[in-house]
Every structure is written in structure tokens, then in C-alpha cells.
XYZ file of C-alpha atoms in Angstrom:
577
model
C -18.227 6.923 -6.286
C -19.495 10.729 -6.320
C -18.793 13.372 -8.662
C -15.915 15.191 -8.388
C -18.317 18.456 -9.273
C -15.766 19.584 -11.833
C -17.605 20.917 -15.273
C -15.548 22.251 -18.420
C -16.508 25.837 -18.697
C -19.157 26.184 -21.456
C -22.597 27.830 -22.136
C -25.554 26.523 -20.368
C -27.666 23.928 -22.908
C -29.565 25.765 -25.268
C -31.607 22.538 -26.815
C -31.934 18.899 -25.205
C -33.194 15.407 -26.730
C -34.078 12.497 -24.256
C -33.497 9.287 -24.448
C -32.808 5.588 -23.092
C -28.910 5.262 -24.156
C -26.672 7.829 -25.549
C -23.572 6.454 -27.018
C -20.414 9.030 -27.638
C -18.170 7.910 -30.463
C -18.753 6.149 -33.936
C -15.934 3.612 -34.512
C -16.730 0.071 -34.117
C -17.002 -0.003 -30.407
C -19.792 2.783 -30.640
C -21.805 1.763 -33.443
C -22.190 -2.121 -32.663
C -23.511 -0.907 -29.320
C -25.971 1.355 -30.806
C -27.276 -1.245 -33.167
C -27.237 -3.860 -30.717
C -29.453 -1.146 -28.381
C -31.688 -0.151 -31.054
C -32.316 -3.716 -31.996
C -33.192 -4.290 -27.965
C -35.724 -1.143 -28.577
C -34.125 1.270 -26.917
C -34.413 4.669 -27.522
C -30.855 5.067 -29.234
C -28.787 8.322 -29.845
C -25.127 8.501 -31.165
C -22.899 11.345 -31.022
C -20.233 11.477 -32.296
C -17.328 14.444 -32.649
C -17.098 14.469 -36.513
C -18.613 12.687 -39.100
C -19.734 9.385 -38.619
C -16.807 7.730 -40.467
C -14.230 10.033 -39.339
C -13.073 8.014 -36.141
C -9.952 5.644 -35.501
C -11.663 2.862 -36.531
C -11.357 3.772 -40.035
C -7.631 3.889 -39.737
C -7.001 0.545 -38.886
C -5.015 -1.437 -41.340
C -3.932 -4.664 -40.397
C -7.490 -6.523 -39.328
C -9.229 -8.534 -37.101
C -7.648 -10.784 -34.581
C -9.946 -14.057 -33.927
C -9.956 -17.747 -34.075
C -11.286 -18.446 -37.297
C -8.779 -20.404 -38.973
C -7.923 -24.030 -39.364
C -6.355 -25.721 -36.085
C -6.553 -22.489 -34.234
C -8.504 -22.089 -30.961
C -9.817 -19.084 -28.944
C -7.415 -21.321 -25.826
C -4.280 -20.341 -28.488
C -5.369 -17.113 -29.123
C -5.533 -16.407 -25.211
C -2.231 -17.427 -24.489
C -0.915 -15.229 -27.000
C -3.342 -12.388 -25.725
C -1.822 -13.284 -21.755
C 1.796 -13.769 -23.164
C 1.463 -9.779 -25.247
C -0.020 -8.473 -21.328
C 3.102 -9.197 -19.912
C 1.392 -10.124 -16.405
C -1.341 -7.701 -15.999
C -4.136 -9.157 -18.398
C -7.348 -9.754 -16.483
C -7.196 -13.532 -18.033
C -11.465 -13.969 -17.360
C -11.416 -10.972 -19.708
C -9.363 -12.270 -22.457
C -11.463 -15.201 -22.378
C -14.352 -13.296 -22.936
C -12.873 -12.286 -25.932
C -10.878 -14.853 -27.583
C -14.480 -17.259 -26.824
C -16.996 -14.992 -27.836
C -14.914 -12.877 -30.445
C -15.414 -15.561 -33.455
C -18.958 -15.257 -33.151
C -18.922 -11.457 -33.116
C -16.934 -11.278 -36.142
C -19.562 -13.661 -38.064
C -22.242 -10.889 -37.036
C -19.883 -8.545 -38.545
C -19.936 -9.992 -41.624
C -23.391 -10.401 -41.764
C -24.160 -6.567 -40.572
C -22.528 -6.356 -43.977
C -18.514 -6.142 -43.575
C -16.663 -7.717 -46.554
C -13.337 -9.466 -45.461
C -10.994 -10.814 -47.930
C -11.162 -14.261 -49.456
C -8.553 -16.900 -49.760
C -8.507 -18.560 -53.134
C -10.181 -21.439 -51.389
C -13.045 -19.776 -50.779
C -12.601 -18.894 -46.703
C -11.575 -16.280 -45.145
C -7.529 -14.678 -46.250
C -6.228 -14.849 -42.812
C -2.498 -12.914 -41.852
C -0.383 -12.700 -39.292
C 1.130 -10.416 -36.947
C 3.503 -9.626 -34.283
C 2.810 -11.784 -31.134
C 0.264 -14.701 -32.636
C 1.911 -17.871 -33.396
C -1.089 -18.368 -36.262
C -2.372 -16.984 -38.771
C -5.416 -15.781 -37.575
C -6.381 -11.596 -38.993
C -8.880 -11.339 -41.006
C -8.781 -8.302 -43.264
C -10.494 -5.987 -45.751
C -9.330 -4.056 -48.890
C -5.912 -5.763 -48.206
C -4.900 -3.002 -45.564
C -8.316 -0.943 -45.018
C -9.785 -3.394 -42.739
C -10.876 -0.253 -40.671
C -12.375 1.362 -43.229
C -14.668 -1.373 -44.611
C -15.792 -2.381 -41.259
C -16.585 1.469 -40.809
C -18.407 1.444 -43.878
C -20.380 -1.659 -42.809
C -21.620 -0.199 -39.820
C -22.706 3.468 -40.710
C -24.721 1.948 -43.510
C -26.403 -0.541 -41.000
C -26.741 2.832 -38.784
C -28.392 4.983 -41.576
C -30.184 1.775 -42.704
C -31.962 1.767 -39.391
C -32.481 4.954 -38.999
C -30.668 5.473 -35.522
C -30.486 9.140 -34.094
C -27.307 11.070 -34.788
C -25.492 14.096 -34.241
C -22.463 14.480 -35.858
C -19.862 17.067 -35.350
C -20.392 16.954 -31.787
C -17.589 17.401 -28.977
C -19.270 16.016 -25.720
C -18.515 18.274 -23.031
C -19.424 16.337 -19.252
C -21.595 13.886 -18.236
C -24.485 15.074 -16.205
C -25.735 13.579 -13.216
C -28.720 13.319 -11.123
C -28.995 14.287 -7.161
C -28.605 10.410 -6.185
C -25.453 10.999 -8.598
C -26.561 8.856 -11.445
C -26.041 9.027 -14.832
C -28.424 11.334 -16.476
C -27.293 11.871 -19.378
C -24.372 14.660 -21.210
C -24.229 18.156 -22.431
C -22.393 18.428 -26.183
C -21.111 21.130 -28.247
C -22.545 21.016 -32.540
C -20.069 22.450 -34.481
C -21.541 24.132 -37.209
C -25.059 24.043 -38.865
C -27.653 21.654 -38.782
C -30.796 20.465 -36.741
C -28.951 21.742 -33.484
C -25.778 23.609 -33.202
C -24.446 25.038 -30.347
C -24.448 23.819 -26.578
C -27.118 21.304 -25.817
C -27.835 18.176 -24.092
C -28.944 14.539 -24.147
C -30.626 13.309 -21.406
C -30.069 9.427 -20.618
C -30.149 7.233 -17.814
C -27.211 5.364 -19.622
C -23.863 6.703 -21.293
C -21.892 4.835 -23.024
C -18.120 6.193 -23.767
C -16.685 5.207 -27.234
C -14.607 7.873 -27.991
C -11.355 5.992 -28.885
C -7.825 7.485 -28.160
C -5.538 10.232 -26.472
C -2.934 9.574 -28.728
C -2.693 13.713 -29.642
C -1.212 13.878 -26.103
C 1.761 13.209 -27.944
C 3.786 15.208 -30.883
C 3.351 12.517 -33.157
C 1.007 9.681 -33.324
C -1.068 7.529 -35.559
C -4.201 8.805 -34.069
C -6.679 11.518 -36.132
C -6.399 14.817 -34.527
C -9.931 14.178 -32.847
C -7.865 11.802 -30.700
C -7.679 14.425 -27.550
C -8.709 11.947 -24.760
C -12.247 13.461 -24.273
C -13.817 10.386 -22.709
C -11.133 9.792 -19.990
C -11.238 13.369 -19.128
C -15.275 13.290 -19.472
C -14.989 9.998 -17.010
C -12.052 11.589 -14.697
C -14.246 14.508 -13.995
C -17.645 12.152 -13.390
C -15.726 11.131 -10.678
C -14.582 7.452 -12.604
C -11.759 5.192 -11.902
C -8.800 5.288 -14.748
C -6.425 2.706 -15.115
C -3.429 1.639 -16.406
C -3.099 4.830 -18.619
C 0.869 4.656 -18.436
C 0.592 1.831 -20.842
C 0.424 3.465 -23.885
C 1.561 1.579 -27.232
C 4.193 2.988 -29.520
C 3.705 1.482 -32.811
C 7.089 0.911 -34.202
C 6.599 0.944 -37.424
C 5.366 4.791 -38.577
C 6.050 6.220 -41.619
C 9.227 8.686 -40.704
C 7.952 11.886 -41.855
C 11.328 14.028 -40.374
C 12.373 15.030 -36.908
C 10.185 17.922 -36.683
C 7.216 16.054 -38.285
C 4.171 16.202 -35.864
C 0.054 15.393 -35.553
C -1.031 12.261 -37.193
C 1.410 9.937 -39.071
C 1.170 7.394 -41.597
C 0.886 4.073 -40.226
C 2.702 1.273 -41.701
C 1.135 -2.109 -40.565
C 2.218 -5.051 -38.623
C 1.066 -6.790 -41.647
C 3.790 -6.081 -43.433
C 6.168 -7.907 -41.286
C 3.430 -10.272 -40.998
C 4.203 -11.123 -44.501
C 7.898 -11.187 -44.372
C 9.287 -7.581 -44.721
C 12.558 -6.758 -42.793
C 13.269 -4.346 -40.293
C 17.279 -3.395 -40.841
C 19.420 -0.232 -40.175
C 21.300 1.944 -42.329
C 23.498 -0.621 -44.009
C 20.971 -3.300 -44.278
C 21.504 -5.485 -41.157
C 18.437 -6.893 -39.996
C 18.204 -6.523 -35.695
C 15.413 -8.219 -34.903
C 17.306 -11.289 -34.647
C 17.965 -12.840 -31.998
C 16.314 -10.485 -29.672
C 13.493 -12.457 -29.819
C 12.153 -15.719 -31.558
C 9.642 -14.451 -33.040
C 12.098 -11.500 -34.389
C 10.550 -8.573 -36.659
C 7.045 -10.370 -35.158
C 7.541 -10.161 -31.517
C 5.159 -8.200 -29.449
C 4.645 -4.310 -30.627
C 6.695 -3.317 -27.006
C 9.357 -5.637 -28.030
C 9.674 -4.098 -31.713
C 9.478 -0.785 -30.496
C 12.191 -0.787 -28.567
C 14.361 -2.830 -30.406
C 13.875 0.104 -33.252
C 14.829 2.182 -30.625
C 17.977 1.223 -29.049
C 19.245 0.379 -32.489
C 18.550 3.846 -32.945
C 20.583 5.224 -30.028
C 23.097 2.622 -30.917
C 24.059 4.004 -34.510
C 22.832 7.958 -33.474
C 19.808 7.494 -36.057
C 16.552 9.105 -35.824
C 14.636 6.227 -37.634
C 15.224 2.880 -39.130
C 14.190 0.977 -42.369
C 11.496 -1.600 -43.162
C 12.582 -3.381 -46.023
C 9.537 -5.304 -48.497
C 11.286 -4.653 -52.035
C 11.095 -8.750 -52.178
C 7.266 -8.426 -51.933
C 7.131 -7.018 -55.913
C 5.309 -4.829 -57.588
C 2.040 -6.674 -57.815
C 1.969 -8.014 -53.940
C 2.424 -4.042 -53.125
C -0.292 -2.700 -55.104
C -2.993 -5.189 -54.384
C -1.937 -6.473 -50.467
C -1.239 -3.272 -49.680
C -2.536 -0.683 -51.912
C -3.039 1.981 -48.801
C 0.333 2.075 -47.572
C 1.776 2.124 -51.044
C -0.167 5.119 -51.884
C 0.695 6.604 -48.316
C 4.144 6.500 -48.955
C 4.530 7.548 -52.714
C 2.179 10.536 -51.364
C 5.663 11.317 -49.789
C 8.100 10.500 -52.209
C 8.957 7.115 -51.031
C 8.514 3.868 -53.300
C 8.701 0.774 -50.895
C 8.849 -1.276 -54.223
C 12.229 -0.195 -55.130
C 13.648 1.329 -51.643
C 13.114 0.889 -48.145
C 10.693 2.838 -45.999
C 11.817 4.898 -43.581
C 10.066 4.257 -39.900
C 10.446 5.168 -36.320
C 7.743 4.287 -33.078
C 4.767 6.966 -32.635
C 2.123 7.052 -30.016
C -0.608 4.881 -31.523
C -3.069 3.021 -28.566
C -3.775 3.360 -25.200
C -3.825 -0.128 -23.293
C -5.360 1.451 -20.278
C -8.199 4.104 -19.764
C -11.597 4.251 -17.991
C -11.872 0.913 -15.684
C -14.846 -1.070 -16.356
C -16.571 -4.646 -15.459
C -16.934 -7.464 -17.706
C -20.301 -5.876 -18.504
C -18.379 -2.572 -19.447
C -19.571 -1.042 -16.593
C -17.586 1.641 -14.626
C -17.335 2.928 -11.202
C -20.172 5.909 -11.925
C -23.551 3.977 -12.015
C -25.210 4.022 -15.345
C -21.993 4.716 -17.780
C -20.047 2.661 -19.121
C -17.305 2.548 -21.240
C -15.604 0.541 -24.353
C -12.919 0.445 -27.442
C -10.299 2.587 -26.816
C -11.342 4.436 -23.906
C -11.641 1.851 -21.617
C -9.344 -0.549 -19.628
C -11.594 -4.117 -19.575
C -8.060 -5.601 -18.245
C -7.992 -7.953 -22.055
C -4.765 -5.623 -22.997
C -2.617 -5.923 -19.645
C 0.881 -4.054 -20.558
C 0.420 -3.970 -24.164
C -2.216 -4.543 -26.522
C -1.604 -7.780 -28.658
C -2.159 -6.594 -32.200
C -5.444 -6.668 -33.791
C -7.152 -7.235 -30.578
C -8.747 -3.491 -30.098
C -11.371 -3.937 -33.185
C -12.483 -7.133 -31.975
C -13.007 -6.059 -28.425
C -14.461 -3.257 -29.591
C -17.464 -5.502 -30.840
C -17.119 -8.271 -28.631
C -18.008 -5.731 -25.034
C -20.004 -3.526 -27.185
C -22.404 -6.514 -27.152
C -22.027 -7.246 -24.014
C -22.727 -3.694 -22.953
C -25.893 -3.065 -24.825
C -27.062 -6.593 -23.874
C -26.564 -5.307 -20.040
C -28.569 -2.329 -21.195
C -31.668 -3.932 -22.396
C -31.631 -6.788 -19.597
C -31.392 -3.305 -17.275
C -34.326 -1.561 -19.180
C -36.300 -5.344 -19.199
C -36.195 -6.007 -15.719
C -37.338 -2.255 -14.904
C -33.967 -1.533 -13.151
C -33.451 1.460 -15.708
C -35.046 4.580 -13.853
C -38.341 4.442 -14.834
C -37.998 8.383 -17.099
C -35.452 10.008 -17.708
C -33.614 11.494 -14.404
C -33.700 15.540 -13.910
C -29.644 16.201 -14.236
C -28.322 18.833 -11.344
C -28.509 22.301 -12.461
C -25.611 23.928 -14.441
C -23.312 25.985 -12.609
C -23.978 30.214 -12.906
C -20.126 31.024 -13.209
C -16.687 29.134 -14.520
C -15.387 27.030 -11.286
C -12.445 25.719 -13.390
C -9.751 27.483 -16.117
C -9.703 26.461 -19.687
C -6.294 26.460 -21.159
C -5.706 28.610 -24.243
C -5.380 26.956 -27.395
C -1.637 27.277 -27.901
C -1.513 25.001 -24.577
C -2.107 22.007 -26.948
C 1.006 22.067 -28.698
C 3.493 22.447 -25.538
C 1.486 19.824 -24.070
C 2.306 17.468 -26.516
C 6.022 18.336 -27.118
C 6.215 18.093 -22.912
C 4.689 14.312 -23.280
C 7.100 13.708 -26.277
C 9.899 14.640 -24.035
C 9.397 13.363 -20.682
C 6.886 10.420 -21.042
C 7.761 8.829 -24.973
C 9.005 5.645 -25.401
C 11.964 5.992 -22.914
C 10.874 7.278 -19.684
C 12.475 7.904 -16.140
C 12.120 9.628 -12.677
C 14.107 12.682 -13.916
C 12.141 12.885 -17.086
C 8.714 12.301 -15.704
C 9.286 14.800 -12.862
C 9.668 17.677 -15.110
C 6.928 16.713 -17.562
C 5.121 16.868 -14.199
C 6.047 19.314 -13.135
C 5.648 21.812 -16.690
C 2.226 20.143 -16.723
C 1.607 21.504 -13.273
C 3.131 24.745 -14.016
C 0.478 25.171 -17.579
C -2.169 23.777 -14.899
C -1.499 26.818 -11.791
C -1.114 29.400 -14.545
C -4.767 28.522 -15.750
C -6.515 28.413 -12.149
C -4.867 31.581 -10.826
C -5.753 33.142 -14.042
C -9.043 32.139 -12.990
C -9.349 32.551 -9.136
C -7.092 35.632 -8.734
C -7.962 37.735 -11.391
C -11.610 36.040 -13.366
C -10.108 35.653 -16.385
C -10.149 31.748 -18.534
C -9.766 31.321 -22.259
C -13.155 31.655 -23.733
C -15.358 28.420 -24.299
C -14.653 26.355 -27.223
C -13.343 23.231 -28.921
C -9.903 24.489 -29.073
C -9.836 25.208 -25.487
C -11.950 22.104 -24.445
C -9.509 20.230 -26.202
C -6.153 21.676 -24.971
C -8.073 21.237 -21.289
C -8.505 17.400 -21.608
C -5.393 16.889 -23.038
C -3.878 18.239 -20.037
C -6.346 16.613 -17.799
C -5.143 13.071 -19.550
C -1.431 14.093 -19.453
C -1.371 14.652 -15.780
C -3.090 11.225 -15.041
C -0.819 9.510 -17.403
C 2.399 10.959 -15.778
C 1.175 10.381 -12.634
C 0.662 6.625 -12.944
C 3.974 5.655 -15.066
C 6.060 8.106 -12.435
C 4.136 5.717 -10.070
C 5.404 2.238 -11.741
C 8.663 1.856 -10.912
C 9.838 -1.189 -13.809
C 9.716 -1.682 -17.241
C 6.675 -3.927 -18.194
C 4.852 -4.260 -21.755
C 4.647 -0.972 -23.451
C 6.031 1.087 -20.350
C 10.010 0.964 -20.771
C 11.484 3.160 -18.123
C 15.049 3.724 -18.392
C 15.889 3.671 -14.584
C 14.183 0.743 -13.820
C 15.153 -1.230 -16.396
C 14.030 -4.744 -15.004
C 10.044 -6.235 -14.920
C 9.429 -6.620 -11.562
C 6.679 -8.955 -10.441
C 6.913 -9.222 -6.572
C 6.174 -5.739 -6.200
C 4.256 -4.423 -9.818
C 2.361 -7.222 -10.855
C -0.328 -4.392 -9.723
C -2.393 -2.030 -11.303
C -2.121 1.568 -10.631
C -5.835 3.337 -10.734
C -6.001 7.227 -10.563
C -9.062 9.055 -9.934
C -9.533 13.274 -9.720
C -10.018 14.982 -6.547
C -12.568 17.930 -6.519
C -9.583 20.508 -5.883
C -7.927 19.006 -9.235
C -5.121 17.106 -7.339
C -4.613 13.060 -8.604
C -5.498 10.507 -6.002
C -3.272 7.722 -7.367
C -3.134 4.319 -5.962
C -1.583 0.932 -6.887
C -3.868 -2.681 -6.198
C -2.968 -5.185 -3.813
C -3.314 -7.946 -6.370
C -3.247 -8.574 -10.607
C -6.629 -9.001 -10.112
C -9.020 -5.481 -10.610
C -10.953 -4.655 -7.667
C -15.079 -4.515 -8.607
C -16.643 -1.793 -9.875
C -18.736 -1.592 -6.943
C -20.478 2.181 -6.557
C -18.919 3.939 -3.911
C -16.224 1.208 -3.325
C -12.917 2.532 -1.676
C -9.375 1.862 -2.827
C -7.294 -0.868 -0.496
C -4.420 1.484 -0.388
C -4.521 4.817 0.584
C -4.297 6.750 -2.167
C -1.186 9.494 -2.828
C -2.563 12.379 -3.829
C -0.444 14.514 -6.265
């Protein structure tokens, strides 16, 4: 696979560091990798776009999805994992996970993460929608995120790794042979660098969580702006999947108008017996599903949601005034304090909630390894599609395969740099280009680009909607490049403009590929094709970008992902768009 030659429009590097791995992002998925690298020996650097604490990992509630409990198996937790992907889990994958996750999570714990006890002495184990056993393990009640964030940074510091905080990583540079040499980075303010610069690696590894700003409102911090996918897109990487993108149903109803990042209200909470009911206290959930207010997040989500169209309501209720007082402030201290922030008790009233954009299922293809269709990067967390999420991510999976292929990657790494496969120093990236090839969108762009995505590609999608999101996302994306081409003139280089370009970059892809799928399937609920339909989209639809800018978009022959084989072609001709 070659580079697509695209660049974001930015200063040429003013400072560079070199290294043996660079790894983008500082959530789980990032940080175990780096530690795992560093402990391998290898020259380790971490950037990350804010502080080190400041990803989505911190803002993960509920906990840690393994087999860990008594009478459960990593065999259960697979079938609930495959049952969640509704068809399009890569099931070798899952096992990878649900076999090798228990063991990860025990190196958590003894990198330093504190979990909640039972009164026994074990582990307190919940649990959520779609697992038939109680099997999350969970910190602070409902800061699981933030605990195992602590743990790590402190393990980071501890070992002195490399960092540079406040970072937005611009593109991945490349040698002549078009390998991975390494990525140029914007510092945000003072310190040891600032500016443009660069980190020169023969290995990349994306961490950088979400996308979920693409949309109005969303769970996700507003460093959530789908850097890596754009970073891989333009590297000339594989994405996909990326229509699958998981509405949480249960977010704190700010108001219609309410937008950026929303109070999350856990799946634990149902996990522990609160209702979801309408208006006049009639609980839904039931009989739409056994499993009821527990069912699989798609599920949830859309049961929230036609209840909503049904009674002309703009959000529903979660009712846990049976938990008490005491259960509230010590199970759930977080969301308590989240919601009396806004004026809402949920001791003595119900909390108001409605579905927001909160994970991506799919995103930057990779191996088993984590390795992706550009040679030397690789991807993991958020960012990438390992095929363990299918349709829709079973709840509480994404932190633990955030640590279970972050091991995997770094051990791929150092048995790489062992065997003397790793170039041998550090390759000589191709020189940056003299003048901007491609627009940058003005800053404003960022906010009709999410209210576009809202409208045309939410939780209910359909040809009609999804052709004009397209085509006002093609209209933002002409008005840029003749800006550009016809008259010189971009928005000047910076985060706000890097930003609103990604998000555009990701917005187009993800449009592309749910126009493509034609049924409703896990997290992907499209009005006009209101059937799952496995004869013809038990498939996966993979988008890569052209060097003009257009989408080549093409669907799989089979369930199964093709290899990440360099310079491997796609069995169907791809559409370009």
C-alpha cells in the first residue's frame, strides 16, 4: 500500500527527536504499549495531544470486561462478545481477547491499578448490558477509567519514558521504500519544544482513541476529532467498518440544543437494576428483549429511541431512586455528582437521558499483531478495527482490548527490533513539501460538520439522509480546494483548522461506508433498510483515500478480513466516490 502523498498543511519541522517506537495517544491502549516497549529496551517516545491523563480512557465508568469471576470462562465471555457483533466479529480475534484478557488485567493490577473489592476479599465484579455474568471489574465505584489512568502515568513517570504532551500529531512520515519513518507534531504552548517538529521512528503506533466530536453531541472529550484515522487515511491505510459507530443510550439529557461532550451515565447502572421508563413511568425495555434494560448498547439505543418517536419526546428517564441514598453516593459517587452539577438528584427523581455518539466499533484495519496495511504502523484502542467489536462493541470490552493488543503490539515490536528486521537506524523520511497541496477548512467548519453528521448519519440513518450529509460534506470539501487551487488561498495552519480538516476527512469516510451498507446490523440502524441481511452484508466495507481526495470504498467477499499484506489489492473493485 503507497502513500496517498496527501500532507495537512503546516510549517516545515523546526526540531526532531529519534527514536525506535513512537506511540501517539496516552489512554490505556497507548501507555501499556509504551511500557511494554520500554521494558523490551526500546527507545520509547509518547505523544500525546494534551496532558497525559486527559484522554478517553479517563472517562470510562463502568470497568473492565474479563473472565475473572467464579464459573465464568473466557469461552462465555466470547459468545457474548460474538452474540454483541451481530455477525461481523473476527471470532480468532475475540479469542485473543477473552483468553489472554484475564491475564492482562492481573498485570494491570500489578502495574499498580486498584479495582474494587468484594467483602470477600476478591475482586467486586458488575454487570452490564449483553454479558450473561457478572464479570466488570471496577474502580472508585464508577471511575474505573480514571484509576487505571492514574496507574499507568505513574508507572510512565516512574520509568522515566519520553513525553511530549500537548501535542497534535500532524502526518506520518515515510521513507522512499514508503516505510514508516516516523511523524511530524504540533506543541502547543511552552516547554522543551513547541512548535512544529518531528519524531523520527521506524515504528508508529496510533492510540489516539475516538472521532466521536464528528457528532453534535457525544461522550467523547473534545480532543476526540478522529486524528489517527485521518493521520492513517492519508498514509495511505485501510479503514474499516467506520459506519459502526455506538450510540450510548444512556447520556445525561442536557437539552435539545445541548452540544460537545456529555455526561455519561453508565451501563452499570442498569447493571444494578435501575429502570429505563417514559414519561409516565412505564418501563419499555420489556419484552423487546430478554435481557431488557441489559440487552446489547444497539438494542437499548434504539429502543430509547423509537419510544421516543412514539410519545414525540426528546429523551427518556432512567429510574434508580430504589438504589438509596447510600448505594448512590458510594457505587456511584461520579454520576451523582455529574448530575446534581445540573440540578438533577437521581436519589429522589429520575434522570433524564437520550443516546449520544460515544465509540467507534470500526477504524484503522489491523492484524492480530495490530499491524496495518502501511508497513511499520500500527494501530490500537479506539482507533483501530482488530475485528473483536463486529457491529457493536459489547460493553466494557474497549479498555481491555486496549491492553490486551497493546501487548501484543509492543511484543511484535521488540521480536521485530530482536531479530534485526527493524531498519537497522532510523530511516531518512521524504522531504516536506515547499507549498500547501491540500485546503484546510476554517475553524467554523467544525461545528456544521458536526450538526451535518447529527442530521444525516445519527442514530437513524437512510439513503435520503446520507446523500445530503454527503453531499454538504462534499460541498464544505470543493469550497476548501478551489479556495486553494483557483485562487491560493487555505485557512492558516493550526489546531483549529487541523482539527475541523480531519473531522471532515473522518465524516466523509464514515458516510461513505454506512451509505454503502444497505441493512440495519449492530449499531448501524438504517431506516430504509430496516432488516439484517446476511446473504448479502455479512461483509465488511473497507475505504481507503485516493491521492485526488476521492473515497475508494469497497465491500469483502467474506466475514472474514482480508490480510494486511503490504501492497495487497481489494477483491472487489473499489467505487470511488
Amino acid at each position: 500500500m503507497t502513500s496517498t502523498g496527501i500532507r495537512l498543511h503546516a510549517p516545515a519541522p523546526g526540531w526532531a527527536i529519534a527514536a525506535d517506537v513512537v506511540v501517539v495517544g496516552s489512554g490505556v491502549a497507548g501507555l501499556t504499549t509504551a511500557l511494554r516497549c520500554e521494558a523490551a529496551g526500546l527507545r520509547t517516545v509518547v505523544v500525546t495531544k494534551a496532558r497525559l491523563d486527559d484522554g478517553s480512557t479517563r472517562w470510562a465508568q463502568g470497568g473492565v470486561a474479563a473472565a475473572l469471576g467464579e464459573g465464568d470462562t473466557p469461552e462465555q465471555h466470547l459468545d457474548d462478545t460474538l452474540v454483541a457483533g451481530a455477525g461481523l466479529c473476527d471470532e480468532e480475534a475475540v479469542r485473543i481477547l477473552v483468553t489472554e484478557g484475564p491475564d492482562a488485567v492481573r498485570r494491570l493490577i500489578a502495574t499498580g491499578a486498584h479495582f474494587d473489592e468484594s467483602t470477600e476479599g476478591g475482586l467486586a465484579l458488575t454487570r452490564e448490558g449483553g454479558h450473561h455474568r457478572r464479570r466488570i471489574a471496577h474502580a472508585g465505584g464508577d471511575a474505573t477509567g480514571a484509576e487505571i489512568s492514574r496507574a499507568l502515568v505513574e508507572a510512565v513517570r516512574a520509568r522515566g519514558l519520553r513525553t511530549v504532551e500537548n501535542a497534535l500529531v500532524l502526518d506520518l512520515l515515510t521513507d522512499a521504500e514508503g516505510r514508516t519513518a516516523g511523524v511530524t507534531l504540533h506543541v502547543m504552548g511552552e516547554g522543551q519544544h513547541d512548535g512544529v517538529g518531528a519524531v523520527h521512528a521506524p515504528s508508529v503506533v496510533l492510540a489516539t482513541g475516538g472521532m466521536g466530536q464528528v457528532f453534535s453531541a457525544t461522550t467523547n472529550p473534545s480532543v476526540s476529532t478522529g486524528d489517527g484515522v485521518a493521520l492513517a487515511l492519508r498514509a495511505g491505510a485501510e479503514v474499516s467498518d467506520l459506519e459502526f459507530v455506538q450510540f450510548h443510550p444512556t447520556v445525561l439529557f442536557l437539552g435539545p440544543d445541548a452540544e460537545g461532550q456529555q455526561p455519561l451515565v453508565s451501563e452499570a447502572v442498569r447493571g444494578e437494576g435501575a429502570h429505563l421508563v417514559d414519561a409516565d413511568g412505564v418501563r419499555f425495555m420489556q419484552g423487546q428483549h430478554e435481557l431488557a434494560e441489559l440487552a446489547p448498547r444497539d438494542i437499548v439505543a434504539k429502543g430509547i429511541t423509537r419510544r421516543m418517536q412514539e410519545r414525540g419526546a426528546d429523551h427518556m428517564y432512567l429510574d434508580a431512586r430504589h438504589f438509596g441514598r447510600e448505594m448512590w453516593e458510594h457505587r456511584f459517587p461520579t454520576i451523582l455528582a455529574a448530575c446534581r452539577t445540573h440540578g438533577i438528584d437521581p436519589v429522589t427523581e429520575p434522570v433524564p437521558v437520550a443516546p449520544a455518539a460515544h465509540y467507534a466499533s470500526g477504524g484503522v484495519r489491523t492484524d492480530a499483531h495490530g499491524r496495518t496495511t502501511v508497513p511499520g504502523l500500527y494501530a490500537c484502542g479506539e482507533v483501530a478495527c482488530t475485528g473483536v467489536h463486529g457491529a457493536n462493541r459489547l460493553a466494557s470490552n474497549s479498555l481491555l482490548e486496549g491492553l490486551v493488543y497493546a501487548e501484543r503490539i509492543a511484543a511484535d515490536i521488540a521480536a521485530a527490533h530482536t531479530a534485526g528486521t527493524l531498519h537497522a537506524r532510523v530511516p531518512d523520511p521524504l522531504p516536506h513539501p515547499d507549498h500547501p497541496q491540500h485546503p484546510l477548512l476554517p475553524p467554523e467548519a467544525r461545528l456544521t460538520i458536526q450538526r451535518i453528521m447529527t442530521e444525516g448519519a445519527g442514530v437513524l440513518r437512510s439513503a435520503d439522509s446520507l446523500t445530503r450529509a454527503a453531499d454538504r460534506l462534499h460541498g464544505l470539501h470543493t469550497e476548501a480546494r478551489e479556495a486553494l487551487h483557483e485562487h491560493g488561498k487555505t485557512s492558516e495552519p493550526g489546531v483549529d483548522t487541523w482539527e475541523a480538516t480531519n473531522l471532515l476527512c473522518v465524516a466523509r469516510v464514515l458516510v461513505a461506508a454506512a451509505a454503502r451498507r444497505e441493512e440495519t446490523r449492530g449499531c448501524h440502524w438504517r431506516e430504509d433498510h430496516a432488516d439484517r441481511d446476511d446473504t448479502t452484508w455479512r461483509r465488511h466495507v473497507v475505504v481507503r483515500l485516493n491521492p485526488d481526495r476521492s473515497l475508494a470504498v469497497h465491500t469483502t467477499d467474506t466475514p472474514e478480513f482480508p490480510p494486511t499484506v503490504h501492497g495487497a489489492q481489494p477483491t472487489h473493485r473499489p467505487q470511488e466516490q
